[in-house]
């Protein structure tokens, strides 16, 4: 059962208090929590010969390999088929079990991330861009100006199907992910603006997956249409201009503090600094392997002194080089600094190992030299062009490019975006799967008729590791990548219900109910306690996150394993949303094994200021005690500010996310509507199969219009009796309410399961 000490704890930003559920729900929940398995009523289960909700999972590993193919001019090569590719796993040819072509140029831009074609894309097929700002090897003035190019890339060049992330690196903190891979351009722009400096963020969001760097409701003060570093107040206003100038000054001062920690004049210190940098970057690369698909790491940096890596390049008048040559010829080798002359072998090995980790994680460095972006006389005053050599080395070794001037990044990135606009997604099943994290090399060839083209693909893949061995960042990236791509996952079955109730004319209080199947949630659970991770985010039509909640619920399996196996966990959270079209994305994960489920739900929030009628999702009441209950906790100051919305004649009920209807039994139905009018109402129904075809039968009866005491709010109580159907989950009930006076018809629907 639920641990009472933890059952209502919820990690939300302290700056955004949540409203509490009515106390009556708390009482209902605690009745279930404290009673133990014996106090939990039997769930209406399907008969033993019906299809079970969970069948288990086979130990099958499918490896997906995104491949880009370009011609001699760097243009994407279209029209290839599976027959054009040969894939070798450790030099053994493998049969392709899957093949897909993704052409970004043919996907719609106008619908943004909500376009069905984009939502259907697997994460492996999407382009991923990590914008990495190197704070250790960069001048503050150059970094401040580089943000303009980064912001333009995010807001104006990337396709809606692309996912991007923002990170910084400093010797003090190492790699720091500010915003994870996301379609939310507003959060990305805010991370670029501030480089994660807490003092510049109005209200920091406590988001464990790093989708949100600043609470969503503050976006109006930080419009994504404004330009970083603009010197004038064109359309901004004097107050906002002053605030922006102050922010720019704060960014520069923060970067200068970081820069003062290092002394570039000491070569030994510089070598150690590069060694630390390369090792921490290698750790980042290993974590990035958790993100499916090829990652373009756009590195904004001046680069390190490449003489430390490659040695000093002698010049005609280089007296030190001439003296070294004389000492070598005279046999006085002890007087020669070989690291300075030829470069450091140890340092070269460190960088080689780092770059190998990035190649293995399917990452490509696109190195942007920002050294020419400093202001005034400090341009290239320290390294000259020596930093470019190291940046070129990193890019070249991973198959990327060196961009020498961030001022013209748009033109150079356009070529990269075009070259990667077509992806061939190859899938195969490796033999002899071992969960040891070992690396397997890949080789892909084109058929003879396609020779001359250039292929880009990952160097290999890692065998899976036990979930418990993954680092925290790897676990978070796995979760965030799954949520960002919104691809369904059914290791754990989740049913989701979200209903927008009127909070004001232009805002809705949206309860979210997650029904989590207990069987697969408990699979392989060997301890007495189980941590269940819950993540829910809601995005608008632009892919921007408008609200979210996350939680970790601890289940006491010593007392409640039987009840959880019989039913499952039912979780209550809520969102606050303005009118609009949204996509709710929910992920539930077993915190011990990593087993997870992902589901999405399109959501329309109406404008309650309008006089037109609105019919919310049909609601069926669950019998008390069916589920183990948990809920999102709220700030104490907001207790009682929201009335629990799920009531019938003043009595609370718990709605079913996916009602389970049975043959010959009437189910109680509640219909919530706004602005229906005072005329007589007719309520009818339709049943749709999984194929969308209407199935005859089914009847709504005993319709009663109840008094709510709230102007414009109607609640209709009725019964619904389904016809005889084949057992299964793929049914949808559509309810139609007709106002006989106005002739207006309102419709809404809910999926349901049917059992004999």
XYZ file of C-alpha atoms in Angstrom:
756
model
C 0.000 0.000 0.000
C 0.978 3.635 0.037
C 3.473 4.748 2.655
C 1.370 7.276 4.659
C 4.444 9.369 5.399
C 5.118 9.791 1.709
C 1.804 9.304 -0.022
C 0.985 12.966 -0.458
C 4.429 14.487 -0.972
C 4.907 16.209 -4.312
C 7.900 17.990 -5.800
C 6.704 21.172 -7.446
C 8.245 24.628 -7.732
C 7.754 26.352 -4.417
C 7.014 29.530 -6.353
C 3.948 27.995 -7.984
C 1.620 26.707 -5.293
C -0.877 24.109 -6.342
C -4.468 23.983 -5.221
C -5.448 21.204 -2.869
C -8.132 18.640 -3.497
C -11.167 18.753 -1.207
C -10.701 17.049 2.124
C -13.322 14.437 1.240
C -10.989 12.925 -1.373
C -8.274 12.680 1.241
C -10.627 10.704 3.481
C -11.559 8.367 0.668
C -7.902 7.791 -0.124
C -6.872 7.164 3.484
C -9.664 4.647 3.917
C -8.010 2.609 1.218
C -4.465 3.225 2.445
C -5.009 2.149 6.050
C -7.243 -0.835 5.550
C -4.643 -3.138 4.066
C -5.442 -5.612 1.296
C -8.419 -7.011 3.169
C -10.132 -3.592 3.162
C -9.757 -3.148 -0.582
C -12.848 -4.238 -2.501
C -12.493 -6.720 -5.294
C -12.164 -5.067 -8.655
C -14.627 -5.981 -11.403
C -12.184 -8.196 -13.235
C -12.667 -9.814 -16.618
C -13.214 -13.558 -16.620
C -10.169 -15.778 -16.771
C -10.744 -16.641 -20.422
C -10.756 -12.931 -21.424
C -7.696 -11.146 -22.732
C -5.519 -10.151 -19.730
C -4.262 -6.589 -19.343
C -0.607 -7.643 -19.271
C 1.062 -10.479 -21.129
C 4.681 -10.040 -20.009
C 7.596 -9.116 -22.235
C 10.082 -11.092 -24.288
C 13.832 -10.504 -24.029
C 14.213 -9.064 -27.521
C 16.627 -6.260 -28.379
C 15.998 -4.186 -31.499
C 18.768 -1.797 -32.552
C 17.807 1.201 -34.679
C 20.532 2.892 -36.701
C 19.811 6.283 -38.323
C 21.843 6.751 -41.498
C 22.283 9.858 -43.659
C 23.554 9.514 -47.218
C 24.913 12.434 -49.259
C 26.273 12.749 -52.758
C 29.608 14.306 -53.761
C 28.097 17.798 -53.419
C 26.890 17.171 -49.859
C 23.229 16.953 -50.908
C 20.996 14.286 -49.377
C 20.553 11.223 -51.531
C 16.876 10.302 -51.809
C 15.122 7.259 -53.183
C 17.130 4.516 -51.453
C 15.446 1.295 -50.339
C 16.307 -1.415 -47.840
C 17.906 -3.410 -50.644
C 20.529 -0.650 -51.063
C 21.987 -1.223 -47.566
C 24.168 -3.942 -46.078
C 24.574 -3.901 -42.281
C 27.353 -5.722 -40.439
C 27.336 -6.262 -36.670
C 30.870 -7.196 -35.512
C 31.598 -8.149 -39.141
C 28.567 -10.463 -39.270
C 25.932 -9.407 -41.786
C 22.498 -8.947 -40.242
C 19.117 -9.011 -41.901
C 17.210 -5.756 -41.617
C 14.029 -6.240 -39.613
C 12.866 -2.662 -40.162
C 13.410 0.146 -42.626
C 11.952 3.643 -42.666
C 12.639 6.829 -44.603
C 12.190 10.184 -42.859
C 12.384 13.298 -45.029
C 12.213 16.390 -42.819
C 11.583 18.655 -45.800
C 8.269 16.888 -46.459
C 6.942 17.187 -42.918
C 4.556 20.066 -42.151
C 5.811 23.170 -40.330
C 2.525 24.998 -39.850
C 1.066 22.583 -37.257
C 4.309 22.449 -35.309
C 4.932 19.549 -32.975
C 1.239 18.604 -32.938
C 1.212 17.501 -36.569
C 0.315 13.767 -36.653
C 3.245 13.034 -38.966
C 5.662 14.579 -36.458
C 4.090 12.991 -33.407
C 4.384 9.586 -35.079
C 8.168 9.939 -35.458
C 10.296 7.637 -33.360
C 12.986 9.373 -31.315
C 15.696 7.608 -33.338
C 14.370 9.249 -36.490
C 14.452 12.800 -35.096
C 17.386 15.160 -35.313
C 18.844 16.091 -31.923
C 20.899 19.240 -31.346
C 22.835 19.890 -28.137
C 23.944 23.535 -27.899
C 26.985 23.358 -25.624
C 28.543 26.596 -24.349
C 32.138 26.104 -23.219
C 32.665 28.532 -20.322
C 36.224 27.378 -19.594
C 37.884 28.016 -22.955
C 35.955 31.107 -24.017
C 36.115 34.836 -23.423
C 32.956 36.254 -21.775
C 32.451 38.881 -24.509
C 32.614 36.212 -27.199
C 30.141 33.967 -25.375
C 27.639 36.778 -24.919
C 27.671 37.459 -28.647
C 27.595 33.759 -29.576
C 24.156 33.477 -27.974
C 22.668 35.501 -30.825
C 23.677 32.796 -33.305
C 22.480 30.023 -30.985
C 19.113 31.694 -30.462
C 18.619 32.186 -34.188
C 19.381 28.512 -34.793
C 16.785 27.410 -32.232
C 14.019 29.847 -33.163
C 14.380 30.227 -36.911
C 16.299 27.326 -38.433
C 15.348 24.076 -36.733
C 12.343 22.137 -37.975
C 9.424 21.539 -35.546
C 10.311 17.835 -35.610
C 13.805 18.584 -34.286
C 14.625 18.311 -30.604
C 17.226 20.579 -29.019
C 18.940 20.906 -25.646
C 21.136 23.555 -24.013
C 24.113 22.835 -21.754
C 27.172 24.595 -20.368
C 30.587 23.343 -19.356
C 32.886 24.840 -16.746
C 35.842 23.405 -14.891
C 34.085 24.165 -11.620
C 30.782 22.383 -12.328
C 31.566 20.178 -15.331
C 28.821 19.587 -17.914
C 25.494 21.052 -16.802
C 22.269 20.352 -18.688
C 20.094 23.470 -18.554
C 17.227 22.265 -20.745
C 16.916 18.692 -21.979
C 16.056 17.647 -25.547
C 12.691 19.261 -26.151
C 10.506 20.831 -28.856
C 9.886 23.825 -26.533
C 11.690 26.706 -28.268
C 10.740 29.209 -25.548
C 12.496 27.284 -22.775
C 15.525 26.754 -25.034
C 15.712 30.469 -25.793
C 15.484 31.311 -22.097
C 18.338 28.927 -21.305
C 20.460 30.557 -24.022
C 19.604 34.023 -22.710
C 20.698 33.296 -19.159
C 23.152 30.395 -19.583
C 21.473 28.990 -16.490
C 22.426 31.840 -14.146
C 19.841 31.520 -11.375
C 19.763 35.204 -10.559
C 18.510 36.024 -14.053
C 15.610 33.574 -13.931
C 12.468 35.161 -12.521
C 11.229 31.886 -11.083
C 13.173 28.704 -11.443
C 11.137 25.564 -12.070
C 11.987 22.417 -10.104
C 11.875 19.985 -12.992
C 13.945 16.806 -12.471
C 13.972 16.109 -16.217
C 15.098 19.685 -17.121
C 12.358 20.407 -19.642
C 11.545 23.659 -17.861
C 14.205 26.148 -16.726
C 11.710 28.890 -15.847
C 8.081 28.510 -14.806
C 5.884 28.568 -17.941
C 3.507 31.332 -16.850
C 6.340 33.891 -16.966
C 6.908 33.562 -20.700
C 5.084 36.807 -21.418
C 7.939 38.712 -19.791
C 10.546 36.893 -21.864
C 9.179 36.842 -25.411
C 10.982 34.457 -27.754
C 10.712 37.076 -30.472
C 13.182 39.432 -28.802
C 16.825 39.398 -29.769
C 19.578 38.662 -27.270
C 21.720 41.701 -26.610
C 19.615 44.226 -28.513
C 20.889 47.684 -27.655
C 17.749 49.627 -28.312
C 14.282 49.518 -26.893
C 12.490 48.951 -30.173
C 9.033 47.811 -29.087
C 10.389 46.552 -25.784
C 9.700 49.460 -23.460
C 12.076 51.382 -21.249
C 11.653 49.170 -18.182
C 12.218 45.931 -20.066
C 15.192 47.481 -21.884
C 16.825 48.385 -18.573
C 16.160 44.902 -17.234
C 17.644 43.337 -20.353
C 20.769 45.522 -20.140
C 21.162 44.550 -16.486
C 20.821 40.870 -17.403
C 23.470 41.200 -20.096
C 25.846 42.821 -17.619
C 25.156 40.049 -15.098
C 25.881 37.353 -17.689
C 29.206 38.948 -18.594
C 30.228 39.385 -14.952
C 29.337 35.778 -14.153
C 31.428 34.553 -17.073
C 34.343 36.781 -16.070
C 34.317 35.246 -12.586
C 34.604 31.812 -14.173
C 37.395 33.023 -16.463
C 39.439 34.500 -13.610
C 39.783 31.078 -12.023
C 42.324 30.011 -14.644
C 45.812 31.142 -15.608
C 46.522 30.550 -19.275
C 50.241 31.283 -18.871
C 50.978 27.999 -17.081
C 51.233 25.153 -19.563
C 51.194 22.404 -16.928
C 48.029 23.819 -15.416
C 46.520 24.162 -18.881
C 47.245 20.516 -19.675
C 45.589 19.390 -16.446
C 42.656 21.624 -17.237
C 42.219 20.055 -20.676
C 42.548 16.576 -19.156
C 39.795 17.311 -16.637
C 37.692 18.823 -19.427
C 38.087 15.773 -21.672
C 37.261 13.291 -18.902
C 34.120 15.122 -17.845
C 33.075 15.501 -21.467
C 33.530 11.743 -21.903
C 31.122 11.220 -18.996
C 28.638 13.482 -20.790
C 29.027 11.426 -23.968
C 28.252 8.190 -22.121
C 25.073 9.755 -20.751
C 24.072 11.052 -24.187
C 24.066 7.480 -25.447
C 20.744 7.176 -23.588
C 19.197 9.529 -26.166
C 18.136 7.681 -29.294
C 19.271 8.947 -32.677
C 22.219 11.003 -33.876
C 23.143 14.001 -31.706
C 24.669 17.110 -33.272
C 26.753 18.723 -30.506
C 27.056 22.390 -31.488
C 30.045 23.502 -29.392
C 30.435 27.254 -28.881
C 34.058 27.753 -27.816
C 37.373 29.447 -28.575
C 39.121 26.129 -28.126
C 42.164 25.298 -26.047
C 45.763 26.050 -27.010
C 46.261 23.322 -29.607
C 50.068 23.614 -29.303
C 49.628 21.588 -26.125
C 48.111 18.837 -28.252
C 50.037 19.081 -31.506
C 53.254 20.845 -30.495
C 54.695 24.198 -31.441
C 54.645 25.093 -35.122
C 58.100 26.662 -35.790
C 58.466 29.901 -37.735
C 61.435 31.316 -39.638
C 62.419 33.648 -36.792
C 61.530 31.269 -33.975
C 64.716 31.338 -31.903
C 63.352 28.878 -29.349
C 62.676 26.348 -32.108
C 66.174 26.855 -33.531
C 67.705 26.291 -30.099
C 65.652 23.126 -29.635
C 66.877 21.850 -33.025
C 70.496 22.548 -32.050
C 70.081 20.761 -28.721
C 68.578 17.725 -30.463
C 71.454 17.574 -32.984
C 73.950 17.977 -30.143
C 72.388 15.162 -28.157
C 71.247 17.432 -25.336
C 67.744 15.916 -25.226
C 67.235 16.616 -21.540
C 67.131 20.330 -22.276
C 64.270 19.942 -24.772
C 60.627 20.165 -23.640
C 59.262 17.408 -25.863
C 55.649 18.131 -24.892
C 56.061 21.727 -25.987
C 57.830 20.734 -29.199
C 55.805 17.699 -30.274
C 52.688 17.940 -28.169
C 51.603 15.908 -25.158
C 51.088 12.214 -25.888
C 49.064 11.797 -22.707
C 46.823 14.709 -23.609
C 46.351 13.373 -27.118
C 45.304 10.003 -25.673
C 42.812 11.689 -23.339
C 41.192 13.574 -26.223
C 41.209 10.486 -28.425
C 39.391 8.488 -25.743
C 36.884 11.322 -25.248
C 36.110 11.564 -28.935
C 35.723 7.798 -29.130
C 33.017 8.018 -26.454
C 31.194 10.671 -28.492
C 31.431 8.595 -31.665
C 30.110 5.538 -29.845
C 27.207 7.608 -28.482
C 26.382 8.685 -32.059
C 27.408 12.291 -31.388
C 28.985 14.630 -33.926
C 30.813 17.810 -32.935
C 29.875 20.876 -34.957
C 32.516 23.232 -33.538
C 31.792 26.974 -33.655
C 34.894 29.124 -33.144
C 33.649 32.222 -31.328
C 37.104 33.829 -30.963
C 36.317 36.520 -33.521
C 33.278 37.707 -31.560
C 35.120 39.577 -28.838
C 34.807 43.329 -28.555
C 37.560 45.883 -29.152
C 41.277 45.214 -28.919
C 40.990 41.848 -27.158
C 40.152 40.009 -30.389
C 42.418 36.952 -30.597
C 44.838 38.583 -28.137
C 45.651 35.363 -26.294
C 45.528 32.343 -28.557
C 45.644 33.832 -32.033
C 44.181 31.078 -34.226
C 45.642 28.244 -32.152
C 42.247 27.363 -30.676
C 40.856 26.585 -34.123
C 43.200 23.630 -34.563
C 41.824 21.857 -31.505
C 38.236 22.610 -32.503
C 38.891 21.335 -36.020
C 40.415 18.149 -34.589
C 37.325 17.442 -32.481
C 34.921 18.136 -35.333
C 36.889 16.231 -37.932
C 37.352 13.155 -35.756
C 33.589 12.832 -35.231
C 32.512 13.666 -38.789
C 31.520 17.270 -38.121
C 32.596 20.698 -39.332
C 34.411 23.734 -37.970
C 32.467 27.004 -38.275
C 34.951 29.856 -38.048
C 32.566 32.726 -37.466
C 29.382 32.540 -35.437
C 28.181 35.788 -37.036
C 27.497 33.780 -40.196
C 26.423 30.573 -38.525
C 23.028 30.605 -40.252
C 24.484 30.137 -43.728
C 26.849 27.410 -42.607
C 24.242 25.564 -40.553
C 21.820 25.627 -43.471
C 24.091 23.264 -45.355
C 24.235 20.911 -42.370
C 20.459 20.983 -41.938
C 19.938 20.196 -45.595
C 22.486 17.368 -45.582
C 20.730 15.727 -42.617
C 17.178 16.333 -43.856
C 16.785 12.715 -45.058
C 17.314 9.873 -42.603
C 17.190 6.168 -43.365
C 16.271 4.297 -40.179
C 17.640 0.746 -40.253
C 16.607 -1.788 -37.613
C 17.974 -5.241 -36.815
C 18.011 -7.762 -33.979
C 21.472 -8.665 -32.651
C 22.295 -12.203 -31.627
C 23.440 -13.326 -28.180
C 22.185 -10.356 -26.181
C 24.234 -9.813 -23.022
C 23.337 -7.212 -20.404
C 26.946 -6.248 -19.798
C 27.251 -2.827 -21.476
C 29.785 -4.135 -24.013
C 30.329 -2.219 -27.250
C 29.480 -3.768 -30.616
C 30.913 -2.277 -33.808
C 28.733 -1.534 -36.813
C 29.565 -1.241 -40.482
C 27.108 -0.231 -43.206
C 27.716 -0.467 -46.935
C 25.756 0.650 -49.962
C 25.005 -1.608 -52.899
C 27.420 -1.410 -55.835
C 25.026 0.746 -57.849
C 25.199 3.455 -55.148
C 28.963 3.668 -54.775
C 30.453 7.133 -54.419
C 27.919 8.357 -51.882
C 28.986 9.282 -48.340
C 27.357 7.530 -45.388
C 27.121 8.886 -41.847
C 26.049 6.509 -39.076
C 27.015 5.555 -35.548
C 30.233 3.630 -34.961
C 28.407 0.953 -33.003
C 26.073 0.394 -30.094
C 26.248 -0.662 -26.467
C 24.617 -3.759 -25.137
C 22.053 -2.928 -22.444
C 23.111 -2.513 -18.826
C 20.952 -3.180 -15.785
C 18.892 -0.115 -15.026
C 20.349 0.092 -11.515
C 23.822 0.710 -12.984
C 22.795 3.798 -14.968
C 23.821 7.230 -13.745
C 21.109 9.694 -12.717
C 21.632 11.791 -15.860
C 21.259 8.695 -18.041
C 17.976 7.780 -16.347
C 16.684 11.334 -16.715
C 17.673 11.482 -20.389
C 15.893 8.191 -21.049
C 12.725 9.611 -19.533
C 12.930 13.033 -21.169
C 13.684 11.565 -24.598
C 10.641 9.308 -24.329
C 8.392 12.200 -23.270
C 9.717 14.579 -25.931
C 9.095 12.115 -28.745
C 5.754 11.064 -27.185
C 6.010 7.561 -28.635
C 3.622 5.174 -26.846
C 5.236 2.540 -24.635
C 3.249 -0.273 -23.047
C 5.639 -2.061 -20.690
C 3.313 -0.607 -18.066
C -0.230 0.081 -19.202
C -1.486 3.584 -18.380
C -4.952 4.987 -18.918
C -5.214 8.775 -18.823
C -8.140 11.114 -18.185
C -7.917 14.931 -18.213
C -11.041 17.085 -17.844
C -10.993 20.926 -18.053
C -13.281 22.562 -15.483
C -13.967 26.277 -15.441
C -11.723 28.201 -13.010
C -12.356 31.610 -14.593
C -13.485 32.956 -17.965
C -10.017 32.386 -19.429
C -8.523 29.613 -17.344
C -9.282 25.980 -16.544
C -8.538 23.724 -13.627
C -7.677 20.372 -15.244
C -7.692 17.268 -13.017
C -5.480 14.527 -14.457
C -6.165 10.912 -13.518
C -3.653 8.157 -14.248
C -4.658 4.514 -13.902
C -1.485 2.419 -13.714
C -1.733 -1.336 -14.149
C -0.320 -3.066 -11.064
C 0.932 -6.345 -12.584
C 3.681 -5.002 -14.837
C 4.492 -2.253 -12.330
C 5.405 -4.959 -9.826
C 7.279 -7.208 -12.233
C 10.757 -8.051 -10.897
C 10.064 -6.032 -7.731
C 11.983 -7.882 -5.001
C 12.141 -5.272 -2.236
C 9.450 -4.372 0.280
C 9.220 -0.816 -1.045
C 8.837 0.354 -4.613
C 9.381 3.883 -5.911
C 7.028 4.812 -8.736
C 8.099 7.843 -10.777
C 5.329 9.911 -12.397
C 5.945 12.628 -14.993
C 3.211 14.615 -16.760
C 3.808 17.548 -19.120
C 1.365 19.429 -21.333
C 2.464 21.102 -24.568
C 0.624 23.547 -26.805
C 0.472 23.571 -30.600
C 3.985 25.060 -30.811
C 5.406 22.304 -28.651
C 5.921 24.695 -25.712
C 5.377 23.282 -22.222
C 2.513 25.103 -20.516
C 2.348 23.212 -17.232
C 3.654 20.033 -15.614
C 3.837 17.981 -12.460
C 6.212 15.228 -11.350
C 6.162 12.962 -8.340
C 7.676 9.883 -6.788
C 5.280 7.676 -4.847
C 6.612 5.003 -2.483
C 4.561 1.820 -2.319
C 4.729 -0.441 0.737
C 4.691 -3.852 -0.934
C 4.963 -5.738 2.323
C 1.360 -4.778 3.095
C -0.091 -4.044 -0.307
C 1.472 -6.242 -2.987
C -1.660 -8.388 -3.352
C -3.947 -5.380 -3.727
C -1.664 -3.792 -6.286
C -1.451 -6.975 -8.347
C -5.230 -7.277 -8.306
C -5.858 -3.693 -9.406
C -3.175 -1.036 -9.719
C -2.254 2.505 -8.716
C -4.577 5.432 -9.391
C -2.923 8.857 -9.267
C -4.518 12.308 -9.140
C -2.731 15.433 -10.286
C -3.794 18.650 -11.950
C -2.817 21.287 -14.493
C -3.740 24.970 -14.864
C -4.328 25.933 -18.493
C -5.657 28.747 -20.642
C -8.042 27.988 -23.545
C -6.346 26.196 -26.415
C -5.326 22.886 -27.954
C -2.859 20.775 -26.009
C -1.171 17.402 -25.838
C -0.838 15.794 -22.398
C 2.208 13.510 -22.140
C 2.540 11.126 -19.176
C 5.292 8.686 -18.262
C 5.223 6.244 -15.350
C 8.382 4.346 -14.429
C 9.376 1.702 -11.927
C 12.223 3.461 -10.135
C 14.031 0.174 -9.479
C 13.845 -1.653 -12.810
C 13.243 1.174 -15.296
C 10.150 -0.560 -16.686
C 7.910 2.227 -17.972
C 4.749 3.213 -19.753
C 4.039 6.296 -21.860
C 0.719 7.630 -23.042
C -0.565 10.841 -24.584
C -3.962 12.513 -24.713
C -5.108 15.404 -26.961
C -6.901 18.014 -24.844
C -9.116 20.921 -25.849
C -9.631 23.618 -23.223
C -12.623 25.804 -24.191
C -12.995 29.496 -23.549
C -15.530 29.670 -20.763
C -16.102 33.362 -21.499
C -17.961 32.334 -24.650
C -21.693 31.764 -24.523
C -21.559 28.622 -26.635
C -22.307 25.324 -24.915
C -19.582 22.889 -23.857
C -19.908 19.183 -22.999
C -16.993 17.682 -21.057
C -15.767 14.104 -21.230
C -18.391 11.563 -20.046
C -17.577 10.361 -16.530
C -18.183 6.899 -15.099
C -17.782 6.357 -11.366
C -15.442 3.653 -10.085
C -16.562 1.592 -7.130
C -14.760 2.717 -3.922
C -11.772 0.575 -3.021
C -10.981 -0.574 -6.550
C -7.576 1.111 -6.704
C -4.657 1.964 -4.483
C -4.875 5.757 -4.454
C -2.230 8.470 -4.414
C -2.401 12.136 -5.275
C -0.398 15.231 -5.965
C 0.217 17.201 -2.779
C -0.440 20.916 -2.615
C 0.935 23.956 -0.897
C -0.650 24.372 2.522
C -1.602 28.004 1.817
C -3.892 26.940 -1.019
C -5.885 24.336 0.927
C -9.588 24.497 0.103
C -9.321 27.083 -2.686
C -10.669 24.640 -5.292
C -13.847 22.627 -4.876
C -13.427 18.969 -5.753
C -15.121 18.815 -9.178
C -16.175 15.150 -9.371
C -19.502 15.109 -7.520
C -23.043 13.902 -8.195
C -25.722 15.694 -6.153
C -23.019 16.820 -3.772
C -21.567 13.321 -3.253
C -17.967 12.841 -4.444
C -16.999 10.019 -6.758
C -13.777 8.867 -8.378
C -14.049 8.733 -12.180
C -12.607 5.941 -14.296
C -9.976 6.875 -16.877
C -11.055 3.882 -18.976
C -14.415 2.543 -17.745
C -14.825 -1.214 -17.664
C -18.395 -2.041 -18.791
C -20.047 -5.446 -18.592
C -22.784 -7.138 -20.563
C -26.239 -6.745 -19.049
C -25.137 -4.235 -16.403
C -26.053 -0.548 -16.347
C -23.266 1.854 -15.445
C -23.831 5.206 -13.767
C -22.917 8.119 -16.021
C -22.264 11.771 -15.173
C -22.254 14.470 -17.869
C -20.809 17.888 -17.030
C -21.689 20.779 -19.357
C -21.637 24.566 -19.536
C -24.221 26.897 -21.124
C -26.630 24.212 -22.303
C -29.651 26.464 -22.033
C -32.955 25.936 -20.252
C -34.694 23.782 -22.892
C -35.429 20.078 -22.816
C -32.378 17.891 -23.420
C -32.112 14.631 -25.338
C -29.138 12.346 -24.591
C -28.133 9.661 -27.099
C -25.038 7.525 -27.641
C -22.918 5.823 -30.261
C -20.318 3.087 -29.874
C -17.273 3.035 -32.148
C -14.979 0.074 -32.619
C -11.199 0.218 -32.830
C -11.529 0.791 -36.588
C -13.815 3.806 -36.049
C -16.855 2.013 -37.416
C -20.111 2.478 -35.503
C -21.454 -0.569 -33.669
C -25.259 -0.726 -33.233
C -26.797 -0.892 -29.776
C -26.270 0.668 -26.396
C -28.767 2.826 -24.540
C -28.714 5.904 -22.313
C -31.546 5.983 -19.789
C -32.845 7.597 -16.583
C -31.482 11.025 -17.510
C -31.792 13.553 -14.680
C -30.744 17.203 -14.794
C -29.458 18.121 -11.333
C -29.204 21.507 -9.662
C -25.608 22.696 -9.195
C -26.124 26.177 -7.789
C -23.507 27.529 -10.213
C -24.644 29.712 -13.097
C -24.092 28.080 -16.479
C -22.981 24.726 -15.010
C -25.099 21.638 -15.680
C -24.677 18.084 -14.426
C -26.729 15.313 -15.982
C -27.006 11.976 -14.223
C -27.893 8.974 -16.366
C -27.311 5.270 -16.866
C -25.703 3.533 -19.808
C -26.222 -0.080 -20.785
C -23.868 -1.408 -23.485
C -24.884 -3.994 -26.088
C -23.228 -7.397 -26.238
C -19.708 -6.894 -27.605
C -16.541 -8.916 -28.040
C -14.317 -8.604 -24.952
C -11.536 -6.069 -25.390
C -10.239 -2.535 -24.888
C -10.641 -0.821 -28.247
C -14.069 0.752 -27.853
C -15.148 4.395 -27.671
C -18.411 5.703 -26.277
C -19.664 8.937 -27.820
C -22.394 10.890 -26.010
C -24.555 13.453 -27.819
C -26.675 16.017 -25.967
C -29.321 17.838 -28.049
C -31.046 21.012 -26.874
C -34.554 20.728 -28.301
C -35.111 24.486 -28.034
C -32.014 25.619 -29.915
C -31.349 22.454 -31.884
C -27.696 22.587 -30.775
C -25.863 19.265 -30.448
C -22.824 18.802 -28.193
C -20.732 15.637 -28.326
C -17.908 14.160 -26.273
C -16.398 10.714 -25.934
C -14.369 8.366 -23.732
C -12.628 5.031 -24.454
C -13.888 1.975 -22.564
C -13.227 -1.720 -22.054
C -15.891 -4.414 -22.340
C -16.125 -7.765 -20.561
C -18.824 -10.453 -20.610
